Tab-separated table of C-alpha atoms in Angstrom:
chain	number	residue	atom	x	y	z
A	1	MET	CA	92.858	64.069	98.310
A	2	GLU	CA	95.385	66.883	98.686
A	3	ASN	CA	92.299	69.051	98.955
A	4	LEU	CA	91.811	67.496	102.389
A	5	ILE	CA	95.063	69.112	103.498
A	6	GLU	CA	94.452	72.393	101.714
A	7	LYS	CA	90.924	72.590	103.127
A	8	ALA	CA	92.203	72.014	106.673
A	9	ASN	CA	94.948	74.576	106.197
A	10	GLN	CA	92.470	77.081	104.835
A	11	GLN	CA	90.368	76.575	107.979
A	12	VAL	CA	93.424	77.156	110.174
A	13	LEU	CA	94.340	80.321	108.301
A	14	GLU	CA	90.781	81.610	108.667
A	15	ILE	CA	91.017	81.006	112.411
A	16	ILE	CA	94.338	82.857	112.617
A	17	GLN	CA	93.239	85.737	110.376
A	18	ASN	CA	89.932	86.189	112.230
A	19	ALA	CA	91.489	86.171	115.720
A	20	ARG	CA	90.848	89.251	117.831
A	21	PRO	CA	93.276	89.198	120.797
A	22	THR	CA	92.056	91.650	123.412
A	23	LEU	CA	93.511	92.696	126.762
A	24	ILE	CA	90.671	92.271	129.235
A	25	GLY	CA	92.432	92.630	132.583
A	26	LEU	CA	95.003	91.309	135.028
A	27	GLY	CA	94.912	88.637	137.715
A	28	ILE	CA	97.091	86.518	139.981
A	29	ALA	CA	98.369	83.360	138.275
A	30	GLY	CA	97.111	81.021	141.014
A	31	GLU	CA	93.612	82.473	140.708
A	32	VAL	CA	93.185	82.777	136.940
A	33	ILE	CA	95.423	80.294	135.097
A	34	PRO	CA	93.603	76.967	134.612
A	35	GLY	CA	95.082	74.184	136.763
A	36	MET	CA	97.537	76.512	138.530
A	37	GLU	CA	98.621	75.416	142.023
A	38	LYS	CA	101.069	76.607	144.661
A	39	ASN	CA	103.497	73.734	144.018
A	40	LEU	CA	103.168	73.914	140.219
A	41	PHE	CA	105.790	75.937	138.341
A	42	LEU	CA	105.157	76.673	134.680
A	43	HIS	CA	108.100	77.006	132.303
A	44	ALA	CA	108.802	77.891	128.681
A	45	GLY	CA	109.002	75.387	125.861
A	46	PRO	CA	108.144	71.705	125.665
A	47	PRO	CA	108.121	69.528	128.831
A	48	VAL	CA	111.440	69.234	130.685
A	49	THR	CA	112.511	67.749	134.030
A	50	TRP	CA	114.645	69.550	136.643
A	51	GLU	CA	117.487	67.140	135.787
A	52	ARG	CA	117.473	68.199	132.115
A	53	MET	CA	116.827	71.915	132.697
A	54	SER	CA	119.391	74.384	131.395
A	55	GLY	CA	121.221	76.828	133.705
A	56	PRO	CA	118.955	79.846	133.130
A	57	MET	CA	115.830	77.698	133.524
A	58	ARG	CA	117.178	76.353	136.814
A	59	GLY	CA	118.093	79.886	137.913
A	60	ALA	CA	114.569	81.114	137.161
A	61	VAL	CA	113.036	78.195	139.079
A	62	MET	CA	115.317	78.999	142.029
A	63	ALA	CA	114.230	82.660	141.867
A	64	GLY	CA	110.598	81.511	141.806
A	65	LEU	CA	111.128	79.305	144.846
A	66	ILE	CA	112.664	82.191	146.823
A	67	TYR	CA	109.904	84.546	145.610
A	68	GLU	CA	107.194	82.092	146.725
A	69	GLY	CA	108.844	81.462	150.121
A	70	PHE	CA	109.739	77.815	149.448
A	71	ALA	CA	113.423	78.664	150.058
A	72	SER	CA	115.503	81.539	151.376
A	73	THR	CA	118.788	80.908	149.566
A	74	PRO	CA	119.679	79.709	146.049
A	75	GLU	CA	121.284	76.572	147.522
A	76	GLU	CA	118.132	75.752	149.462
A	77	ALA	CA	116.045	76.479	146.360
A	78	ALA	CA	118.078	74.014	144.275
A	79	LYS	CA	117.445	71.311	146.880
A	80	VAL	CA	113.694	72.005	146.918
A	81	ALA	CA	113.579	71.934	143.114
A	82	ALA	CA	115.324	68.531	143.036
A	83	SER	CA	113.190	67.102	145.872
A	84	GLY	CA	110.122	66.383	143.750
A	85	LYS	CA	108.026	68.749	145.879
A	86	ILE	CA	107.501	71.041	142.888
A	87	ARG	CA	105.816	69.941	139.661
A	88	PHE	CA	107.040	71.412	136.373
A	89	GLU	CA	104.757	71.806	133.351
A	90	PRO	CA	104.935	73.903	130.176
A	91	CYS	CA	103.175	77.277	130.130
A	92	HIS	CA	101.628	76.107	126.858
A	93	HIS	CA	99.739	73.342	128.699
A	94	HIS	CA	98.010	76.022	130.799
A	95	GLN	CA	96.954	78.566	128.162
A	96	SER	CA	100.053	80.599	129.007
A	97	VAL	CA	103.330	81.766	127.523
A	98	GLY	CA	106.483	83.056	129.190
A	99	PRO	CA	109.493	84.844	127.693
A	100	MET	CA	112.950	83.215	128.096
A	101	ALA	CA	112.772	80.755	131.055
A	102	GLY	CA	109.076	81.595	131.190
A	103	VAL	CA	108.754	80.568	134.816
A	104	VAL	CA	105.318	81.373	136.212
A	105	THR	CA	104.510	80.786	139.891
A	106	SER	CA	101.158	81.052	141.620
A	107	SER	CA	101.642	84.521	143.203
A	108	MET	CA	102.780	86.245	140.016
A	109	PRO	CA	100.511	88.832	138.374
A	110	VAL	CA	99.535	88.048	134.783
A	111	TRP	CA	97.962	89.851	131.847
A	112	ILE	CA	94.681	88.236	130.734
A	113	ILE	CA	94.067	88.220	126.983
A	114	GLU	CA	90.886	86.972	125.353
A	115	ASN	CA	90.516	86.101	121.693
A	116	THR	CA	87.039	87.606	121.453
A	117	THR	CA	86.295	85.826	118.151
A	118	TYR	CA	86.616	82.351	119.683
A	119	GLY	CA	86.399	83.032	123.449
A	120	ASN	CA	89.730	81.401	124.391
A	121	LYS	CA	92.102	83.078	126.827
A	122	ALA	CA	95.889	83.387	127.145
A	123	PHE	CA	97.998	84.510	130.101
A	124	CYS	CA	101.474	86.017	130.513
A	125	THR	CA	103.442	87.543	133.399
A	126	LEU	CA	104.417	91.240	133.398
A	127	ASN	CA	107.802	92.066	131.875
A	128	GLU	CA	110.576	92.750	134.396
A	129	GLY	CA	112.965	94.663	132.116
A	130	LEU	CA	116.371	93.620	130.758
A	131	GLY	CA	119.599	92.402	132.396
A	132	LYS	CA	119.457	90.670	135.781
A	133	VAL	CA	115.885	89.385	135.783
A	134	LEU	CA	114.187	86.068	136.628
A	135	ARG	CA	113.327	85.194	133.058
A	136	PHE	CA	117.034	85.185	132.136
A	137	GLY	CA	117.851	82.977	135.122
A	138	ALA	CA	118.976	85.583	137.680
A	139	TYR	CA	117.893	85.084	141.292
A	140	GLY	CA	119.697	87.795	143.317
A	141	GLU	CA	118.085	90.094	145.866
A	142	GLU	CA	117.392	92.813	143.282
A	143	VAL	CA	115.408	90.257	141.207
A	144	ILE	CA	113.201	89.205	144.128
A	145	THR	CA	112.749	92.835	145.324
A	146	ARG	CA	111.576	93.873	141.854
A	147	LEU	CA	109.150	90.925	141.598
A	148	LYS	CA	107.683	91.813	145.001
A	149	TRP	CA	107.252	95.462	143.947
A	150	MET	CA	105.563	94.324	140.739
A	151	GLU	CA	103.115	92.230	142.788
A	152	ALA	CA	102.496	94.932	145.438
A	153	VAL	CA	102.381	98.109	143.315
A	154	LEU	CA	102.598	97.606	139.544
A	155	TYR	CA	99.916	94.910	139.425
A	156	PRO	CA	97.151	96.614	141.459
A	157	VAL	CA	97.677	99.947	139.682
A	158	LEU	CA	97.521	98.335	136.210
A	159	LYS	CA	94.592	96.094	137.189
A	160	GLU	CA	92.545	99.069	138.309
A	161	ALA	CA	93.651	101.142	135.300
A	162	ILE	CA	92.569	98.469	132.786
A	163	ALA	CA	89.253	98.064	134.670
A	164	ILE	CA	88.699	101.818	134.319
A	165	HIS	CA	89.799	101.853	130.669
A	166	GLY	CA	87.961	98.741	129.502
A	167	PRO	CA	89.209	96.098	127.019
A	168	ILE	CA	92.068	97.038	124.672
A	169	ASP	CA	92.171	95.648	121.122
A	170	LEU	CA	95.718	94.234	120.866
A	171	LYS	CA	95.316	93.220	117.219
A	172	ASN	CA	94.834	96.861	116.333
A	173	MET	CA	97.689	97.962	118.605
A	174	ILE	CA	100.121	95.374	117.181
A	175	ALA	CA	99.096	96.406	113.648
A	176	GLN	CA	99.944	100.012	114.547
A	177	GLY	CA	103.227	99.017	116.189
A	178	VAL	CA	104.267	97.003	113.141
A	179	GLN	CA	103.759	100.157	111.031
A	180	MET	CA	105.875	102.156	113.496
A	181	GLY	CA	109.057	100.080	113.310
A	182	ASP	CA	108.286	97.275	115.793
A	183	GLU	CA	108.153	93.579	115.023
A	184	VAL	CA	106.883	93.100	118.642
A	185	HIS	CA	109.360	90.413	119.637
A	186	ASN	CA	112.661	92.129	120.298
A	187	ARG	CA	111.611	95.602	119.244
A	188	ASN	CA	108.614	96.866	121.209
A	189	LYS	CA	109.496	100.540	121.529
A	190	ALA	CA	106.537	101.898	119.561
A	191	SER	CA	104.021	99.389	120.959
A	192	THR	CA	105.077	100.048	124.554
A	193	SER	CA	104.645	103.761	123.854
A	194	LEU	CA	101.197	103.147	122.360
A	195	LEU	CA	100.186	101.151	125.434
A	196	ILE	CA	101.330	103.868	127.836
A	197	ARG	CA	99.528	106.520	125.762
A	198	GLU	CA	96.372	104.399	125.731
A	199	ILE	CA	96.198	103.768	129.480
A	200	ALA	CA	97.800	106.979	130.808
A	201	SER	CA	94.600	108.759	131.805
A	202	SER	CA	93.219	105.549	133.356
A	203	ILE	CA	96.363	105.179	135.500
A	204	VAL	CA	95.928	108.782	136.650
A	205	LYS	CA	92.281	108.028	137.540
A	206	THR	CA	93.179	105.065	139.824
A	207	SER	CA	92.868	105.332	143.615
A	208	PHE	CA	96.609	104.933	144.266
A	209	SER	CA	99.055	107.580	145.501
A	210	ASP	CA	100.787	109.911	143.049
A	211	GLU	CA	104.079	108.372	144.143
A	212	ASP	CA	102.923	104.888	143.099
A	213	LYS	CA	101.497	106.161	139.812
A	214	VAL	CA	104.772	107.925	138.983
A	215	LYS	CA	106.739	104.754	139.775
A	216	VAL	CA	104.439	102.729	137.506
A	217	PHE	CA	104.853	105.216	134.651
A	218	ASP	CA	108.625	105.278	135.148
A	219	PHE	CA	108.810	101.461	135.215
A	220	LEU	CA	106.731	101.042	132.044
A	221	ASN	CA	108.640	103.803	130.294
A	222	SER	CA	112.062	102.471	131.317
A	223	ASN	CA	111.379	99.080	129.749
A	224	ASP	CA	110.889	98.928	125.976
A	225	HIS	CA	110.003	95.252	126.386
A	226	THR	CA	106.870	95.963	128.426
A	227	TYR	CA	104.773	95.181	125.364
A	228	LEU	CA	106.479	91.821	124.672
A	229	ASN	CA	104.409	90.250	127.444
A	230	LEU	CA	101.285	91.421	125.604
A	231	SER	CA	102.331	90.545	122.045
A	232	MET	CA	103.191	87.003	123.169
A	233	PRO	CA	99.827	86.081	124.739
A	234	ALA	CA	98.112	87.932	121.873
A	235	ALA	CA	99.886	85.566	119.468
A	236	LYS	CA	99.123	82.567	121.680
A	237	ALA	CA	95.427	83.490	121.875
A	238	SER	CA	95.349	83.942	118.079
A	239	LEU	CA	96.925	80.545	117.340
A	240	ASP	CA	95.461	78.248	120.010
A	241	PRO	CA	92.031	77.748	118.365
A	242	ALA	CA	93.886	76.255	115.366
A	243	GLY	CA	95.240	73.475	117.560
A	244	GLY	CA	92.500	70.958	116.875
A	245	VAL	CA	92.053	71.222	113.108
A	246	LYS	CA	92.650	67.702	111.809
A	247	TYR	CA	94.767	67.178	108.675
A	248	SER	CA	96.271	70.672	108.854
A	249	THR	CA	100.037	70.910	108.268
A	250	ILE	CA	100.276	74.388	109.807
A	251	VAL	CA	102.473	74.975	112.876
A	252	TYR	CA	100.557	76.536	115.786
A	253	THR	CA	103.285	76.431	118.450
A	254	MET	CA	107.050	76.932	118.464
A	255	ALA	CA	108.724	77.069	121.875
A	256	ARG	CA	112.020	76.255	123.572
A	257	ASN	CA	113.043	75.465	127.127
A	258	GLY	CA	116.797	76.080	126.819
A	259	THR	CA	117.440	72.367	126.317
A	260	ASP	CA	114.982	71.400	123.561
A	261	PHE	CA	113.142	73.223	120.797
A	262	GLY	CA	109.571	72.006	120.269
A	263	ILE	CA	106.840	72.546	117.698
A	264	ARG	CA	103.184	71.521	117.571
A	265	VAL	CA	101.213	71.123	114.359
A	266	ALA	CA	97.493	71.899	114.075
A	267	GLY	CA	96.618	68.516	112.539
A	268	LEU	CA	98.618	66.583	115.134
A	269	GLY	CA	97.032	68.101	118.252
A	270	ASP	CA	99.016	68.537	121.479
A	271	ARG	CA	101.953	66.359	120.454
A	272	TRP	CA	105.396	68.026	120.681
A	273	PHE	CA	108.139	67.385	118.132
A	274	THR	CA	111.443	68.218	119.780
A	275	ALA	CA	115.170	68.374	119.068
A	276	PRO	CA	118.133	70.003	120.857
A	277	ALA	CA	117.888	73.823	120.918
A	278	GLU	CA	120.489	75.741	118.907
A	279	ILE	CA	123.126	78.276	120.008
A	280	ILE	CA	122.290	81.848	118.962
A	281	ASN	CA	124.324	83.930	116.540
A	282	GLY	CA	124.185	87.491	117.825
A	283	LEU	CA	125.602	90.530	119.591
A	284	TYR	CA	126.969	90.005	123.080
A	285	PHE	CA	127.088	92.510	125.912
A	286	PRO	CA	130.614	93.752	126.830
A	287	GLY	CA	132.585	91.040	128.614
A	288	PHE	CA	130.537	88.115	127.224
A	289	THR	CA	131.045	85.812	124.219
A	290	MET	CA	129.266	82.918	122.515
A	291	ASP	CA	131.012	80.581	125.000
A	292	ASP	CA	128.842	82.091	127.755
A	293	ALA	CA	125.572	81.524	125.883
A	294	ASN	CA	122.833	79.071	126.756
A	295	PRO	CA	121.023	77.440	123.818
A	296	ASP	CA	117.819	79.021	122.573
A	297	ILE	CA	115.161	79.490	125.269
A	298	GLY	CA	111.640	80.915	125.680
A	299	ASP	CA	108.051	80.878	124.469
A	300	SER	CA	108.531	84.238	122.731
A	301	CYS	CA	108.837	82.606	119.304
A	302	ILE	CA	105.062	82.301	119.475
A	303	THR	CA	105.305	85.738	117.789
A	304	GLU	CA	107.211	84.224	114.852
A	305	THR	CA	104.631	81.401	114.737
A	306	LEU	CA	102.018	84.091	114.087
A	307	GLY	CA	104.175	85.820	111.431
A	308	ILE	CA	105.446	88.771	113.437
A	309	GLY	CA	108.767	88.852	115.336
A	310	GLY	CA	111.655	87.609	113.171
A	311	PHE	CA	109.217	86.937	110.314
A	312	SER	CA	108.459	90.678	110.133
A	313	MET	CA	111.943	92.059	110.694
A	314	ALA	CA	111.748	93.979	107.408
A	315	THR	CA	109.461	96.429	109.158
A	316	ALA	CA	111.880	96.905	112.058
A	317	PRO	CA	115.308	97.634	110.527
A	318	ALA	CA	116.522	99.353	113.720
A	319	ILE	CA	116.341	95.983	115.506
A	320	VAL	CA	119.628	94.928	113.900
A	321	GLN	CA	121.396	97.226	116.386
A	322	PHE	CA	120.146	94.826	119.079
A	323	VAL	CA	120.278	91.410	117.385
A	324	GLY	CA	123.072	91.967	114.827
A	325	GLY	CA	123.181	92.012	111.019
A	326	THR	CA	122.147	94.788	108.639
A	327	PRO	CA	118.778	96.235	107.549
A	328	LYS	CA	119.321	94.325	104.272
A	329	ASP	CA	119.464	91.093	106.325
A	330	ALA	CA	116.190	92.062	108.001
A	331	MET	CA	114.548	92.428	104.562
A	332	ARG	CA	116.000	89.107	103.426
A	333	TYR	CA	114.742	87.297	106.526
A	334	THR	CA	111.177	88.458	105.954
A	335	THR	CA	111.095	87.795	102.211
A	336	SER	CA	112.433	84.259	102.747
A	337	MET	CA	109.631	83.529	105.244
A	338	TYR	CA	107.049	83.863	102.455
A	339	GLU	CA	108.592	80.672	101.012
A	340	ILE	CA	107.464	78.580	103.993
A	341	THR	CA	104.142	80.219	104.871
A	342	THR	CA	100.666	79.990	103.432
A	343	GLU	CA	99.101	83.458	103.467
A	344	GLU	CA	99.858	87.102	104.134
A	345	SER	CA	98.384	88.673	107.240
A	346	LYS	CA	95.332	90.827	106.639
A	347	ALA	CA	96.054	92.796	109.818
A	348	TYR	CA	99.817	93.075	110.202
A	349	LYS	CA	101.083	95.042	107.172
A	350	LEU	CA	104.738	95.825	106.554
A	351	PRO	CA	105.409	99.333	105.090
A	352	PRO	CA	108.926	98.562	103.697
A	353	LEU	CA	107.366	95.765	101.597
A	354	ASN	CA	104.723	98.074	100.139
A	355	PHE	CA	102.343	97.111	102.968
A	356	ARG	CA	102.545	93.416	102.175
A	357	GLY	CA	100.962	91.339	104.950
A	358	ALA	CA	103.257	89.506	107.370
A	359	PRO	CA	104.123	85.917	106.282
A	360	THR	CA	101.550	83.785	108.096
A	361	GLY	CA	100.915	80.070	108.589
A	362	ILE	CA	104.142	77.999	108.653
A	363	ASP	CA	103.569	74.801	106.658
A	364	ILE	CA	105.773	71.844	107.704
A	365	ARG	CA	105.693	70.572	104.102
A	366	LYS	CA	107.220	73.809	102.816
A	367	VAL	CA	109.884	73.907	105.533
A	368	VAL	CA	110.989	70.349	104.758
A	369	GLU	CA	110.776	70.771	100.982
A	370	THR	CA	112.671	74.094	100.779
A	371	GLN	CA	114.902	73.425	103.810
A	372	ILE	CA	114.269	77.054	104.764
A	373	LEU	CA	113.923	77.304	108.540
A	374	PRO	CA	111.838	79.868	110.429
A	375	VAL	CA	113.864	82.940	111.486
A	376	ILE	CA	113.648	83.858	115.154
A	377	ASN	CA	115.201	86.859	116.867
A	378	THR	CA	115.823	86.394	120.551
A	379	GLY	CA	117.570	87.396	123.757
A	380	ILE	CA	120.542	85.314	124.894
A	381	ALA	CA	120.735	84.013	128.467
A	382	HIS	CA	123.981	83.082	130.225
A	383	LYS	CA	124.387	79.306	130.439
A	384	ASP	CA	124.852	79.438	134.225
A	385	PRO	CA	122.059	80.068	136.718
A	386	GLY	CA	122.075	83.460	138.431
A	387	VAL	CA	123.750	85.575	135.730
A	388	GLY	CA	121.025	86.878	133.395
A	389	GLN	CA	121.018	88.238	129.848
A	390	VAL	CA	124.291	88.387	127.904
A	391	GLY	CA	123.132	89.443	124.436
A	392	ALA	CA	120.591	89.060	121.622
A	393	GLY	CA	120.649	87.543	118.155
A	394	ILE	CA	119.166	85.372	115.422
A	395	VAL	CA	118.439	81.653	115.625
A	396	ASN	CA	116.565	78.903	113.784
A	397	PRO	CA	114.670	75.865	115.042
A	398	PRO	CA	116.282	72.471	114.345
A	399	MET	CA	115.094	70.976	111.033
A	400	ALA	CA	114.576	67.684	112.893
A	401	CYS	CA	111.402	69.082	114.552
A	402	PHE	CA	109.764	69.610	111.155
A	403	GLU	CA	110.995	66.307	109.712
A	404	GLN	CA	109.660	64.363	112.728
A	405	ALA	CA	106.332	66.164	112.387
A	406	LEU	CA	106.148	65.293	108.689
A	407	GLU	CA	106.870	61.625	109.509
A	408	ALA	CA	104.084	61.617	112.107
A	409	TYR	CA	101.687	63.404	109.771
A	410	VAL	CA	102.190	60.914	106.927
A	411	LYS	CA	101.878	58.052	109.448
A	412	LEU	CA	98.521	59.461	110.567
A	413	LEU	CA	97.277	59.462	106.976
A	414	GLU	CA	98.678	55.975	106.374
A	415	ASP	CA	96.917	54.663	109.502
A	416	GLU	CA	93.656	56.089	108.180
A	417	GLY	CA	94.228	54.590	104.749
A	418	LEU	CA	94.449	57.986	103.102
A	419	VAL	CA	97.922	57.419	101.598
A	420	GLU	CA	99.762	54.263	100.603
B	1	MET	CA	122.900	85.432	68.674
B	2	SER	CA	125.640	83.055	67.632
B	3	VAL	CA	127.894	81.424	70.212
B	4	ASN	CA	130.865	83.348	68.839
B	5	GLU	CA	129.086	86.645	69.434
B	6	LEU	CA	128.177	85.551	72.947
B	7	PHE	CA	131.813	84.962	73.837
B	8	LYS	CA	132.739	88.446	72.673
B	9	LYS	CA	130.451	89.974	75.304
B	10	ASP	CA	131.155	90.496	78.993
B	11	LEU	CA	130.362	87.416	81.008
B	12	LYS	CA	127.348	87.752	83.315
B	13	VAL	CA	126.646	84.578	85.272
B	14	VAL	CA	123.631	83.286	87.152
B	15	ASN	CA	124.933	80.489	89.363
B	16	ILE	CA	122.572	77.744	90.511
B	17	GLY	CA	124.062	75.062	92.721
B	18	LEU	CA	127.427	75.050	94.461
B	19	LYS	CA	128.179	78.492	95.878
B	20	SER	CA	131.917	77.955	95.438
B	21	PHE	CA	131.458	78.476	91.659
B	22	TYR	CA	129.950	81.895	92.408
B	23	ASN	CA	132.708	82.737	94.895
B	24	ASP	CA	135.387	81.834	92.336
B	25	LEU	CA	133.822	84.174	89.757
B	26	LYS	CA	133.458	87.002	92.274
B	27	SER	CA	137.121	86.613	93.264
B	28	GLN	CA	137.986	87.281	89.606
B	29	ASN	CA	135.798	90.431	89.625
B	30	LEU	CA	133.224	88.948	87.230
B	31	THR	CA	129.534	89.854	87.401
B	32	ALA	CA	127.613	87.003	88.989
B	33	VAL	CA	124.522	86.386	91.064
B	34	HIS	CA	123.967	83.292	93.139
B	35	VAL	CA	120.509	81.732	93.296
B	36	ASN	CA	119.735	80.497	96.793
B	37	TRP	CA	118.594	77.062	95.669
B	38	LYS	CA	118.691	73.654	97.272
B	39	PRO	CA	117.491	70.319	95.933
B	40	LYS	CA	114.058	69.287	97.183
B	41	ALA	CA	114.198	68.438	100.915
B	42	GLY	CA	117.958	68.987	100.742
B	43	GLY	CA	118.209	65.744	98.790
B	44	LYS	CA	117.079	63.640	101.759
B	45	THR	CA	115.418	60.678	100.070
B	46	ARG	CA	113.205	59.756	103.031
B	47	MET	CA	111.758	63.282	103.212
B	48	VAL	CA	111.321	63.411	99.426
B	49	SER	CA	109.324	60.171	99.567
B	50	LEU	CA	107.068	61.520	102.346
B	51	LEU	CA	106.394	64.734	100.428
B	52	ASP	CA	105.692	62.745	97.257
B	53	LYS	CA	103.152	60.614	99.117
B	54	LEU	CA	101.212	63.741	100.064
B	55	LYS	CA	101.400	65.117	96.498
B	56	LYS	CA	100.085	61.823	95.109
B	57	MET	CA	96.960	62.148	97.271
B	58	ASN	CA	95.526	64.621	94.799
């Protein structure tokens, strides 16, 4: 009967390995994300209410409310958020992902990714850069001004450029980036460069002024994390079709909202298994310490769920300058992830491990049995709204998520009379 | 090799289990490696029983 599980897991791994995430264009969230409405705010991680939201999540919601014109001051925004006028739902429930707070509002531009093998789509906002930005919970004037510029200039230029260029194969681009020292979660330097190189002539060919084109190039070039908002929906698009494979013990979602960490397992459908998010061990910007840190937050660990990100840190030794540790630690993190995964990626190959494929397909049985937790590298948000990023580091999900999932999985089989 | 011969050689230890044994040896400048090993499911009996149920399905 174990073959039932192995067969389901094999099917899931085939789905993941055969995925072909492709950038097909850009759109406005309210027009392209399924179910998106003006008074609906999407957020990272599993479901959470305003009352339980962490500081940076609240700050990002307040920034979104000012950006959308629901409020003109942070104080007013906090009142609107608590009034019940705004609905909050996870990005993951709307085919989307968002880094850190992951707040998506209806006017925001989004990348549109299609998994051309299975036809499903995934959406993600454009990356704002580091420091005082909405996704880290900042809501000052500079945050809103930048978001407005992104909507008015960056978005139309990129939309037209991608239309001129045509679809871009992100699987191929991530595979190249991974061989150039990126793990495409917290190190995206090579992949961002590849993207700019790929679309440069198309940007030049757009109908916009030279001044706007130069500003777009400068913005993309100034932000090494530009590509993060492509690697994330690429991972989401690759994993989502696995979501309905019954009896599979493979994890197809890991996400956190700054309060809770949640996972979803292919054989258990849309059900979240949550536990309190952990504090991150990392490097802090000057003037900040671990006491300033919010617990783990963001949908970006969808990259680790696919086997890149922290799972592939061996290929990105330079990342330790950002998240802490040594290159030896980076190697150790990756090699330990083979203990809890099912296959090696056929696309994402890691040169320092003799081109071994990235560890792919987290199995809840292996996590619980070995007690080895997935390794995630991540940015660190200040615990208070309005501050922003204070560092970056390494974190694990709570073991309780995997143990709850295993309980539910065995219960499912018991209910169906498949185990005693 | 007899036990007596073994004790005449330099001690090289592979430690499986409590890491404090490894740390004690290292503090005395002895050659030792620690195996990163934990009992199944960290010894949690409930989790062990769930995993065993799935293994018995075969």
